[in-house]
Coordinates of C-alpha atoms and ligand atoms in Angstrom, one line a residue:
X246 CA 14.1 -7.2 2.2
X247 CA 12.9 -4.1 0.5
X248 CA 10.7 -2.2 2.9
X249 CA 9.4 0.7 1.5
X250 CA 11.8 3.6 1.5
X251 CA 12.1 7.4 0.1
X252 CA 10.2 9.9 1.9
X253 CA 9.9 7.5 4.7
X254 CA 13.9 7.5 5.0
X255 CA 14.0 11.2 4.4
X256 CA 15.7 13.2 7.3
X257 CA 14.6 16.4 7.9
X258 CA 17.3 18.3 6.5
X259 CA 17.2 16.3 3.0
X260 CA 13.4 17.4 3.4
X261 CA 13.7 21.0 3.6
X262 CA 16.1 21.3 0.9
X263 CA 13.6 19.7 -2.1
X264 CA 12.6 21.7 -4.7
X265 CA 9.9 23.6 -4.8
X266 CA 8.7 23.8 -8.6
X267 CA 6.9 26.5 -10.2
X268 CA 3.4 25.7 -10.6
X269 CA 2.5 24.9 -14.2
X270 CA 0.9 27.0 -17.1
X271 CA -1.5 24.0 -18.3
X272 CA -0.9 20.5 -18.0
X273 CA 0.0 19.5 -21.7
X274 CA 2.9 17.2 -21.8
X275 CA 3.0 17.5 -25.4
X276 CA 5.3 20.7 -24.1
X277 CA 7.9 18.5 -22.3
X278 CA 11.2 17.9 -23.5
X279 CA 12.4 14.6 -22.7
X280 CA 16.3 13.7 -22.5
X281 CA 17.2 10.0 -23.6
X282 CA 18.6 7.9 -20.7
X283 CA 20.0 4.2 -20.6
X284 CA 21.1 1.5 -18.4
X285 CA 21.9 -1.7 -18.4
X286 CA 19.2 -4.7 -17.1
X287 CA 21.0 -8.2 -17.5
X288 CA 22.9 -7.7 -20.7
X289 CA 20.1 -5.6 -22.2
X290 CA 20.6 -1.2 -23.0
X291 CA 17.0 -0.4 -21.9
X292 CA 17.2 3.2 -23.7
X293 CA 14.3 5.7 -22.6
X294 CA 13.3 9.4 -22.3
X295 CA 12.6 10.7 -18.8
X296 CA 10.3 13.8 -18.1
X297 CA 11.0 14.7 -14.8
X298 CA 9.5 17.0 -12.3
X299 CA 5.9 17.8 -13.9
X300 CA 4.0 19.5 -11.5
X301 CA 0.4 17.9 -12.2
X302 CA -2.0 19.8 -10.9
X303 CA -2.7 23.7 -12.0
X304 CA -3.2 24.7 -8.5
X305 CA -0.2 23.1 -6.5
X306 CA -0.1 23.3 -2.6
X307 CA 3.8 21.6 -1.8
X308 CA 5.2 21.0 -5.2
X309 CA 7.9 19.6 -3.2
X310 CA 5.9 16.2 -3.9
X311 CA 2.8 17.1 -6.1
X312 CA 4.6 16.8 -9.0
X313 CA 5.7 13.4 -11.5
X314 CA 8.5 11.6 -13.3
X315 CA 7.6 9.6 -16.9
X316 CA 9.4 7.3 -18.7
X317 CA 9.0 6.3 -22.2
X318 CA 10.8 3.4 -24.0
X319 CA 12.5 5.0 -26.9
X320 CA 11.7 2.0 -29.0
X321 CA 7.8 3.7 -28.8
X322 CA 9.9 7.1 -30.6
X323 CA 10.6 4.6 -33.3
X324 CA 7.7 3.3 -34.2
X325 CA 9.2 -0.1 -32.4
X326 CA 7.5 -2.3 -30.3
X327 CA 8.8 -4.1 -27.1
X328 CA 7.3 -7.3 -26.2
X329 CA 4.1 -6.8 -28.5
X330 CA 3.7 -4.0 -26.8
X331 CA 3.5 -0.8 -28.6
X332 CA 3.2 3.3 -28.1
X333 CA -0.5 2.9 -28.5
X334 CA -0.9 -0.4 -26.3
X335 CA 1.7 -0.2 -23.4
X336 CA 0.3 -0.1 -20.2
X337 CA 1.4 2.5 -17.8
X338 CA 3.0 1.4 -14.7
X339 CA 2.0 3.8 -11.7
X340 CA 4.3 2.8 -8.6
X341 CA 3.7 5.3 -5.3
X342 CA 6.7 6.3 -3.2
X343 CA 4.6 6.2 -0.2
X344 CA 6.0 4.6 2.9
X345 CA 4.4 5.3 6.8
X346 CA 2.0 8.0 5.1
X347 CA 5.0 10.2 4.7
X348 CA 5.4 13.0 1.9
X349 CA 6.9 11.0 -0.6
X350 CA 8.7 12.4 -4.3
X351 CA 8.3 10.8 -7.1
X352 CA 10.7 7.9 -8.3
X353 CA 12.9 7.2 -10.5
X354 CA 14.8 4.0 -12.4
X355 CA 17.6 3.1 -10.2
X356 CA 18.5 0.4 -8.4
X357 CA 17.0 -0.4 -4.8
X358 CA 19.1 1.7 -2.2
X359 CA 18.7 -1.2 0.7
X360 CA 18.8 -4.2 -1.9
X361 CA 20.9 -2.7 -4.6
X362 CA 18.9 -5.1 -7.3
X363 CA 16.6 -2.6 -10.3
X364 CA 13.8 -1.3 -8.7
X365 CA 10.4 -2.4 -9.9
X366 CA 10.6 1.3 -12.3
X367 CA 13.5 -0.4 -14.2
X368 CA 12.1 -3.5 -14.5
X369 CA 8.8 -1.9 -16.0
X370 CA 10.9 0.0 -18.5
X371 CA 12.9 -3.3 -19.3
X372 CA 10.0 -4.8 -20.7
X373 CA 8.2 -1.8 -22.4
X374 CA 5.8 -0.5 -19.8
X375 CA 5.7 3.6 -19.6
X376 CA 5.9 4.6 -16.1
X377 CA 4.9 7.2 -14.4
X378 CA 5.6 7.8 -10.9
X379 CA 4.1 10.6 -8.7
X380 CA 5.0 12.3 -5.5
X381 CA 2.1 12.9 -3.2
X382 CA 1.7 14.8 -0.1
X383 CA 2.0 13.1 3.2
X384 CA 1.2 13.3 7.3
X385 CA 4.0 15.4 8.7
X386 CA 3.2 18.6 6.8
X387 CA 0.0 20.8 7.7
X388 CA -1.0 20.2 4.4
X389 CA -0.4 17.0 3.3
X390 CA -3.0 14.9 6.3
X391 CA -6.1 12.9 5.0
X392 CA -7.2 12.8 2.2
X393 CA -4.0 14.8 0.6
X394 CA -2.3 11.7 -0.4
X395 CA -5.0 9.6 -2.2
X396 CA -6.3 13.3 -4.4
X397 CA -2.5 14.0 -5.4
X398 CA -2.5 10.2 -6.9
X399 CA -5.7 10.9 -8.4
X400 CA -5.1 14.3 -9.8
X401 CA -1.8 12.3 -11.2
X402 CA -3.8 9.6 -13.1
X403 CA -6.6 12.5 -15.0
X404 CA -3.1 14.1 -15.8
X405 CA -2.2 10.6 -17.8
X406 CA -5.8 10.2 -19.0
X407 CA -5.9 13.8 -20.1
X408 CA -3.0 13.1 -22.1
X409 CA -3.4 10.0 -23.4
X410 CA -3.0 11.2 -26.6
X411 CA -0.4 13.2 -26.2
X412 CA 1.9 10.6 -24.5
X413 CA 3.0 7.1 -25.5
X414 CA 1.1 4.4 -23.2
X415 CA -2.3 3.3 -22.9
X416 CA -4.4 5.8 -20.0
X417 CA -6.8 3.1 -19.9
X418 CA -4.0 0.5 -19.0
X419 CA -3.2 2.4 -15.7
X420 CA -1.7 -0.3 -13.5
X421 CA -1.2 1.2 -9.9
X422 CA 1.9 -0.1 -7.5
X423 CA 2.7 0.2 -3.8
X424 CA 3.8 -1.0 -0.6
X425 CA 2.3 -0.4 3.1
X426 CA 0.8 2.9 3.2
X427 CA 1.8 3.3 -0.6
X428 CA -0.2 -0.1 -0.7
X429 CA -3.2 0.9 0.6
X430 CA -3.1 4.4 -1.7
X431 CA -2.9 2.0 -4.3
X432 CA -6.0 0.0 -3.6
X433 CA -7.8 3.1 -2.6
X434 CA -7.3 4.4 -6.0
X435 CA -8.5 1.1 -7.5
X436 CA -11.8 0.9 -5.4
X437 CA -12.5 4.7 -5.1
X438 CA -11.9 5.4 -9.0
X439 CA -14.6 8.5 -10.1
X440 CA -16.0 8.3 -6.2
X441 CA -18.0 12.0 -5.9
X442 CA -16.2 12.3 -3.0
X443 CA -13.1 13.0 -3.8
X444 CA -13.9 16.0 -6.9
X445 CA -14.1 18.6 -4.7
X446 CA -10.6 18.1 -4.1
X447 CA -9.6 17.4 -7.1
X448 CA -11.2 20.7 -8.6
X449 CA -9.3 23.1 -5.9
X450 CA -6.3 21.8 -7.1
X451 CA -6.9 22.2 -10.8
X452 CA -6.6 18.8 -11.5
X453 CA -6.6 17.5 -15.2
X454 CA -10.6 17.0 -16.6
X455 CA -10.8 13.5 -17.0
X456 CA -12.1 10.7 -15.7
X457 CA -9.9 8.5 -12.5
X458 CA -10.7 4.8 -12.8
X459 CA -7.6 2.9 -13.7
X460 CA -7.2 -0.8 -14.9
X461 CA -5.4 -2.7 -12.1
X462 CA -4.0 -2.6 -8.8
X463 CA -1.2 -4.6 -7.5
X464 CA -0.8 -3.6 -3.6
X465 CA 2.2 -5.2 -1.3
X466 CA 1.1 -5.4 2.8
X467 CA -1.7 -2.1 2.3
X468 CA -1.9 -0.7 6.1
X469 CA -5.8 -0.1 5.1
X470 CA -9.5 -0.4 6.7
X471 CA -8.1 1.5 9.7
X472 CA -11.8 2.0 11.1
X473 CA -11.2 -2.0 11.5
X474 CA -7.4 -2.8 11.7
X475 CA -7.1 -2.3 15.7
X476 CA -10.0 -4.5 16.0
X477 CA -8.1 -6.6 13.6
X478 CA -4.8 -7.4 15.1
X479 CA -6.6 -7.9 18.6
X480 CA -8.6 -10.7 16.8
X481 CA -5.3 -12.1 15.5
X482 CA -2.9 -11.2 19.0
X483 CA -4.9 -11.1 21.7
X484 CA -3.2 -13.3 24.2
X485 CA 0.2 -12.4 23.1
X486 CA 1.4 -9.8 25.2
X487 CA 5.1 -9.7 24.9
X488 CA 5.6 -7.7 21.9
X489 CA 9.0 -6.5 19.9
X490 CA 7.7 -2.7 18.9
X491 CA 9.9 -0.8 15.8
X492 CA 10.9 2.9 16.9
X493 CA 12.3 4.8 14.5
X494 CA 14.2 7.5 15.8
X495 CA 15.9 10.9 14.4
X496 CA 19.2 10.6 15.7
X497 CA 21.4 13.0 14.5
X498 CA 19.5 13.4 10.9
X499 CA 20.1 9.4 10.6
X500 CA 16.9 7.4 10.9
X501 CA 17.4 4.4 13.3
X502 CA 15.3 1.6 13.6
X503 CA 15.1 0.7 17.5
X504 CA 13.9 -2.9 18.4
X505 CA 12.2 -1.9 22.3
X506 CA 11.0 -5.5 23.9
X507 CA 8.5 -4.7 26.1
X508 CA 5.0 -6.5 27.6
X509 CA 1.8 -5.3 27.6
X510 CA -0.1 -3.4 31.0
X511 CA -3.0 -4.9 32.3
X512 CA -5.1 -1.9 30.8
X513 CA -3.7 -2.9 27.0
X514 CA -5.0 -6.5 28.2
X515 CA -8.5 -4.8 28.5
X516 CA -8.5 -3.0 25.1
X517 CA -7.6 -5.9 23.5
X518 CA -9.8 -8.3 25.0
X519 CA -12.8 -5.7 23.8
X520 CA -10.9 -5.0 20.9
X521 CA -10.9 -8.4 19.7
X522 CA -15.0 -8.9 20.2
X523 CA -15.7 -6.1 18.5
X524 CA -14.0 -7.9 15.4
X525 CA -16.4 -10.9 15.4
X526 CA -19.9 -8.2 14.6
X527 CA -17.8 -6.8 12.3
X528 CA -16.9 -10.3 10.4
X529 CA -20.2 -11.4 10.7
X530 CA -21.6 -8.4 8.8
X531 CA -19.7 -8.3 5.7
X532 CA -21.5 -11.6 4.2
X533 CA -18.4 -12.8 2.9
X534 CA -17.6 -16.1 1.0
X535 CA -14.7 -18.5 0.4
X536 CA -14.9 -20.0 -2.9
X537 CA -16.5 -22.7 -2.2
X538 CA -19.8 -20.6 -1.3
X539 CA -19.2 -21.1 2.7
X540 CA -20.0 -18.4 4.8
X541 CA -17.1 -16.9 5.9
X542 CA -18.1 -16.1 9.9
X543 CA -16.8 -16.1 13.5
X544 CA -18.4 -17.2 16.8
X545 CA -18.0 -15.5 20.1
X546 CA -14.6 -17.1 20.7
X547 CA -13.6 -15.5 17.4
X548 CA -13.2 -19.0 16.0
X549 CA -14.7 -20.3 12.8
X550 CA -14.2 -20.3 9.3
X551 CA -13.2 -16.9 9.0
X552 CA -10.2 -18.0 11.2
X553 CA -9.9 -21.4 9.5
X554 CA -10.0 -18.9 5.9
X555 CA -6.7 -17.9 7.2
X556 CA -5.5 -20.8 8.0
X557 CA -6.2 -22.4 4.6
X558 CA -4.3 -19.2 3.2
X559 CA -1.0 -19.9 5.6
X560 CA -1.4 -23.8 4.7
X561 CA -0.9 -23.2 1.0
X562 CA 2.0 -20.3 1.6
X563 CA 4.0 -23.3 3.5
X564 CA 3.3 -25.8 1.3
X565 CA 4.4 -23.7 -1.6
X566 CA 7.6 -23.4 0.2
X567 CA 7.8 -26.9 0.7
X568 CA 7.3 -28.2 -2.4
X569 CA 10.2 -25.5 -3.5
X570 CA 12.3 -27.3 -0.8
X571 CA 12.7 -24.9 1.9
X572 CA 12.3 -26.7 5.6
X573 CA 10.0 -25.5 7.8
X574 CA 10.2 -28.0 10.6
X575 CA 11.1 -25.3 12.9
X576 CA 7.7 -23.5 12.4
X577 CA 5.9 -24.6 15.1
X578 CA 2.1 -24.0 14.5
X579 CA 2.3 -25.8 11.4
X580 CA 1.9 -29.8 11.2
X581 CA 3.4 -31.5 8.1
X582 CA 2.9 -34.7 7.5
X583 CA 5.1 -36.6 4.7
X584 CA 5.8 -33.1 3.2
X585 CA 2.4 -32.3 2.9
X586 CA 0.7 -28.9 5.3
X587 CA -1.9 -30.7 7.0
X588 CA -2.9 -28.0 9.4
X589 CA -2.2 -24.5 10.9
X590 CA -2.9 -23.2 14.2
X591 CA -3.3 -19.7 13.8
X592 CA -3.1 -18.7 17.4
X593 CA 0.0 -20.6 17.6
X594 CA 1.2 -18.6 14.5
X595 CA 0.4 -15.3 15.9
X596 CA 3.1 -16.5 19.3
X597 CA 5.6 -17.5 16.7
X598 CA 6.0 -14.5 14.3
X599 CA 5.2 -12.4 17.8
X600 CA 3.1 -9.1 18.7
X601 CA 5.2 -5.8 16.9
X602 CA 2.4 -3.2 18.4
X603 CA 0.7 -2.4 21.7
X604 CA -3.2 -2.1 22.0
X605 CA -4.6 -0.5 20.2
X606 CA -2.1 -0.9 17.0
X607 CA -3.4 2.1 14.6
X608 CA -5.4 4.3 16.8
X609 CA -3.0 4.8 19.4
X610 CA -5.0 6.1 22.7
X611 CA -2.3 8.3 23.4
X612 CA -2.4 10.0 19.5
X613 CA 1.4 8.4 19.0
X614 CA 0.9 6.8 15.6
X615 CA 1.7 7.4 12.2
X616 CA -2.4 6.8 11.8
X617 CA -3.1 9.6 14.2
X618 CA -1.0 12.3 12.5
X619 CA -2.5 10.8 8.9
X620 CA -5.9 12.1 10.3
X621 CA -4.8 15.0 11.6
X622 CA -5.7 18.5 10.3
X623 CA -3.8 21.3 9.1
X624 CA -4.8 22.9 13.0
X625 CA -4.7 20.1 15.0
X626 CA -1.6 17.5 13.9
X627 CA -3.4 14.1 15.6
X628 CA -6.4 13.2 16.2
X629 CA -8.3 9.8 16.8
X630 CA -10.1 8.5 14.1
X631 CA -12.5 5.4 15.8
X632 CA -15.2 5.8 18.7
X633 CA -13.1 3.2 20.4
X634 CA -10.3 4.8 21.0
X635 CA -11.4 8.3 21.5
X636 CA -13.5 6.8 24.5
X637 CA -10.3 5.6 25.8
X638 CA -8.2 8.7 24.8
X639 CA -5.6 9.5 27.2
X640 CA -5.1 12.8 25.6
X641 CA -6.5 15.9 27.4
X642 CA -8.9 17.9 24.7
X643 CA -8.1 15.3 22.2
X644 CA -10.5 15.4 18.9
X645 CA -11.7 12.7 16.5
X646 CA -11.3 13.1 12.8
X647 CA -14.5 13.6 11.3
X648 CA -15.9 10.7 9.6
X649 CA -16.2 11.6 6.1
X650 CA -12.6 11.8 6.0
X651 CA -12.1 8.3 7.5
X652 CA -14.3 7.0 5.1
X653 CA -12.6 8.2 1.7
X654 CA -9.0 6.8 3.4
X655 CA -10.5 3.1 3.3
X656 CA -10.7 1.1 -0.3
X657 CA -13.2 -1.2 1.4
X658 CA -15.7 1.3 1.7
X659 CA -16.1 1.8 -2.3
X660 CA -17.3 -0.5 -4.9
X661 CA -14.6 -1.1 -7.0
X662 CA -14.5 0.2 -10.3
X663 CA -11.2 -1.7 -11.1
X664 CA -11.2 -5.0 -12.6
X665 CA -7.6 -6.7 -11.5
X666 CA -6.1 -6.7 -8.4
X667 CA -2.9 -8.5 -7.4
X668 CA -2.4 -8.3 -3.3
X669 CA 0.7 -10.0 -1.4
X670 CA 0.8 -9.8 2.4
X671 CA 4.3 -11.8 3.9
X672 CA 3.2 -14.8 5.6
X673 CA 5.1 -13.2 8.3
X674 CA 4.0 -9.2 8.6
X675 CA 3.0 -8.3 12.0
X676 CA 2.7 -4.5 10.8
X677 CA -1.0 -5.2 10.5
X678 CA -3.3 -8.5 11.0
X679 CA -3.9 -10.9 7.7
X680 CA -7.4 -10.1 8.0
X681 CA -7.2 -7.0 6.5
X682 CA -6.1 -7.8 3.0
X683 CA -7.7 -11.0 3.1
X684 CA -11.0 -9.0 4.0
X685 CA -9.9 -6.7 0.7
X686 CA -9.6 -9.7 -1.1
X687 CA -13.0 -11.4 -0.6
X688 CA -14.6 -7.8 -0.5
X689 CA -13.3 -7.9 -4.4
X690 CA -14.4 -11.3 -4.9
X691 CA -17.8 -11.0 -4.1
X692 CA -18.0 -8.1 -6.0
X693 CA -16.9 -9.8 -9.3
X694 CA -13.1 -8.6 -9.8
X695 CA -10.2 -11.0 -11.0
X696 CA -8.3 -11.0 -7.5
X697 CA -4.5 -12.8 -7.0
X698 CA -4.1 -12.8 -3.7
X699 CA -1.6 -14.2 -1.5
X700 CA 0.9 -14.5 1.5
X701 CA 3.9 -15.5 0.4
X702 CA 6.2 -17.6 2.4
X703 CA 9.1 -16.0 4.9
X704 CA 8.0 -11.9 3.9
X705 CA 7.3 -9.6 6.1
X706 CA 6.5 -5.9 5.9
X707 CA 8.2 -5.4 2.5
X708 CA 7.0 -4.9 -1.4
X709 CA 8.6 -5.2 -4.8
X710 CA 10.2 -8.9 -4.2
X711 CA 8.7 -11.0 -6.6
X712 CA 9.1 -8.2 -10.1
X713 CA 9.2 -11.1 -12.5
X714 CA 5.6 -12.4 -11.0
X715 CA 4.6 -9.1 -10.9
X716 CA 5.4 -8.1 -14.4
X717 CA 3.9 -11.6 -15.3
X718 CA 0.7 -11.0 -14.0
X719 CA 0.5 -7.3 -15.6
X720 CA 1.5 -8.8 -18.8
X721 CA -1.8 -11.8 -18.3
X722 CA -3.8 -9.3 -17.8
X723 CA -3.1 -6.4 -20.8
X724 CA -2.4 -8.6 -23.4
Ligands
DHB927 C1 3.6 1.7 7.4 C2 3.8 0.8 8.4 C3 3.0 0.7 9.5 O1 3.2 -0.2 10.4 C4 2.0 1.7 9.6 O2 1.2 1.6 10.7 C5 1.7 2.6 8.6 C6 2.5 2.6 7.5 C7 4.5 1.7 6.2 O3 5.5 1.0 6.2 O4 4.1 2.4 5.2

């Protein structure tokens, strides 16, 4: 299991002790000096030159993060090419470090600190993508709240387009990676590329002059539409009121994860009962449709083919991991008949992989949430950021985040200027409801895009498991 890890690992003394770079003179990488750099990736020497710590915006605030680390194959210094790919036609892989909306530094090659196997950097390099991986501002400094994250990973890709000639790799092959929070980001920039928006913020920090539409978008679990995703997981566990919550604790500098068991009050009940209804308007509005061209809606039980969308999308997850030979007679809310998924009960699937957050999940009534500091300010460190739960704040003098912020932290709420998307959600995730990267996923259908999306079978909240697939489907779609 690979959950994602850097910043959101990061103790606090580790924290304080990164570099703070200068900020830059101009933002030509034609003045870096690269160093050549190897390793070894199942019998092959994957030689490259690494340019670390470019600050890539004129007018840094925290260059402990706003900065980025590129890779070049070396072959592309020799005029060789890797995989038909060349210096003029690789693609450049983008991978995020964000995890929980943290601050997060930018990566680097190396192998997976909880897995041990080559990250998804190395694997890029290994078959002749440039990558480029930027840090970006996160929730727990005054600086780094909504919408710091999203126009540090913006200002990085006008760096790349600026200097596209300058730098081996295609800038209009930009193919974005990330997990969770880092997921979402990377939809965001997908949807949001060139959005108005977001220039004003882009100009204060002297990002590059170019434009910041890139080509694809592969996302892992993206914790996104928060306006919705309380709504969201009510729809998929009201009813289920035990819940195993995740704490994760600062003991001692060490991060520990805390399993707390725990069942939810009889005022949790209520939010999630009106939680939940407030889901079915919300479905019903979108005008949404499966492929078949049926409307994808929900009554006022929160049943219909929205739901049995869902379902479908579990079905073909199981049987995939059927017809690979794994048995899954113990999974309840699935019937299999003669090895074949005949139905799923998705109310009996939400009971099985069990309720991880109390009501409401993202907006937290008493501002606790990693979603409450995101939309903080740099004066006020949480606020709420729906109507719903500010109504139901428990908070004395607590504030809402104004809307216009919300808005530019949600990829559903642009039309997409990006063509590809490839979105995995584990079958399995309870960090936030199904519905919300399915709803990404239709959002992008209807709107014309190629979309791969699915919810692979026995992952939870976790990215990066499946690189050959991955680099398989970025491969499909550059060549
Ligand atoms: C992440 C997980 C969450 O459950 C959440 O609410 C926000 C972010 C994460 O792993 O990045």
């Amino acid at each position: 299991n690979q959950t994602p890890s850097n910043a959101a690992d990061m103790d606090k003394r580790q924290r304080s002790e990164l570099t703070r770079l200068p900020a830059p003179a101009d933002l030509d990488f034609a003045k870096q000096s690269g160093s050549v750099q190897q390793f070894e990736l199942e019998g092959q020497t994957v030689r490259y030159r690494a340019f670390e710590n470019i600050v890539y915006v004129l007018n840094p605030v925290d260059t402990r993060y706003q900065f980025m680390n590129i890779y070049i194959p070396e072959a592309y210094f020799q005029d060789e090419s890797i995989d038909d790919f060349t210096a003029e036609t690789a693609p450049i892989f983008l991978p995020n470090q964000v995890g929980g909306y943290m601050p997060a530094t930018a990566g680097r090659p190396e192998l997976d600190k909880r897995s041990g196997s080559p990250n998804a950097m190395m694997v890029a390099l290994s078959k002749g993508y440039v990558v480029a991986s930027a840090g970006a501002r996160g929730r727990t400094e005054s600086t780094g709240r909504a919408p710091a994250a999203i126009v540090d990973l913006k200002a990085a890709v006008r760096y790349l387009k600026a200097n596209d000639k300058q730098m081996a790799g295609d800038a209009n092959k930009i193919i974005s990676n990330g997990t969770s929070a880092g997921g979402a980001l990377s939809a965001l920039l997908g949807t949001s590329g060139n959005a108005p928006e977001f220039e004003p913020y882009l100009q204060q920090l002297g990002a590059a002059t170019a434009d910041d539409t890139i080509f694809a978008v592969s996302a892992y679990c993206p914790i996104a539409n928060l306006e919705h995703a309380d709504m969201a997981y009510e729809w998929q566990f009201n009813g289920v009121n035990d819940y195993q919550k995740i704490s994760i604790e600062n003991v001692d500098y060490r991060i520990e994860r805390k399993l707390i068991n725990g069942v939810q009050t009889s005022e949790q009940i209520k939010l999630s009962d009106e939680l939940k209804q407030a889901f079915i308007p919300y479905i019903n509005s979108l005008n949404l449709y499966n492929k078949q061209g049926v409307k994808l809606t929900l009554d006022a039980d929160g049943n219909g083919s929205f739901k049995r969308h869902i379902e479908g999308l579990l079905m073909q997850s199981a049987q995939e991991a059927i017809n690979r030979g794994e048995d899954l007679s113990d999974q309840t809310w699935l019937t299999i008949t003669n090895g074949r998924v005949v139905a799923a009960d998705f109310a009996a699937y939400a009971k099985f992989v069990g309720r991880q957050k109390t009501t409401p999940a993202f907006d937290g009534i008493d501002l606790s949430t990693a979603e409450n500091n995101l939309f903080g300010d740099q004066q006020v460190a949480k606020k709420h950021f729906t109507d719903f739960s500010m109504a139901n704040s428990t908070v004395l003098g607590a504030s809402k985040a104004d809307s216009r912020t919300v808005y530019m932290m949600n990829p559903m709420n642009f039309q997409s200027k990006t063509k590809y998307y490839r979105i995995r959600h584990g079958e399995n995730d309870r960090d936030t409801s199904l519905a919300i990267s399915t709803l990404m996923a239709l959002k992008l259908d209807k709107e014309n895009k190629v979309v791969d999306f699915a919810l692979p079978w026995g992952r939870g909240h976790s990215g990066d498991y499946d690189l050959q697939e991955l680099f398989d489907w970025a491969k499909s779609i550059s060549a």
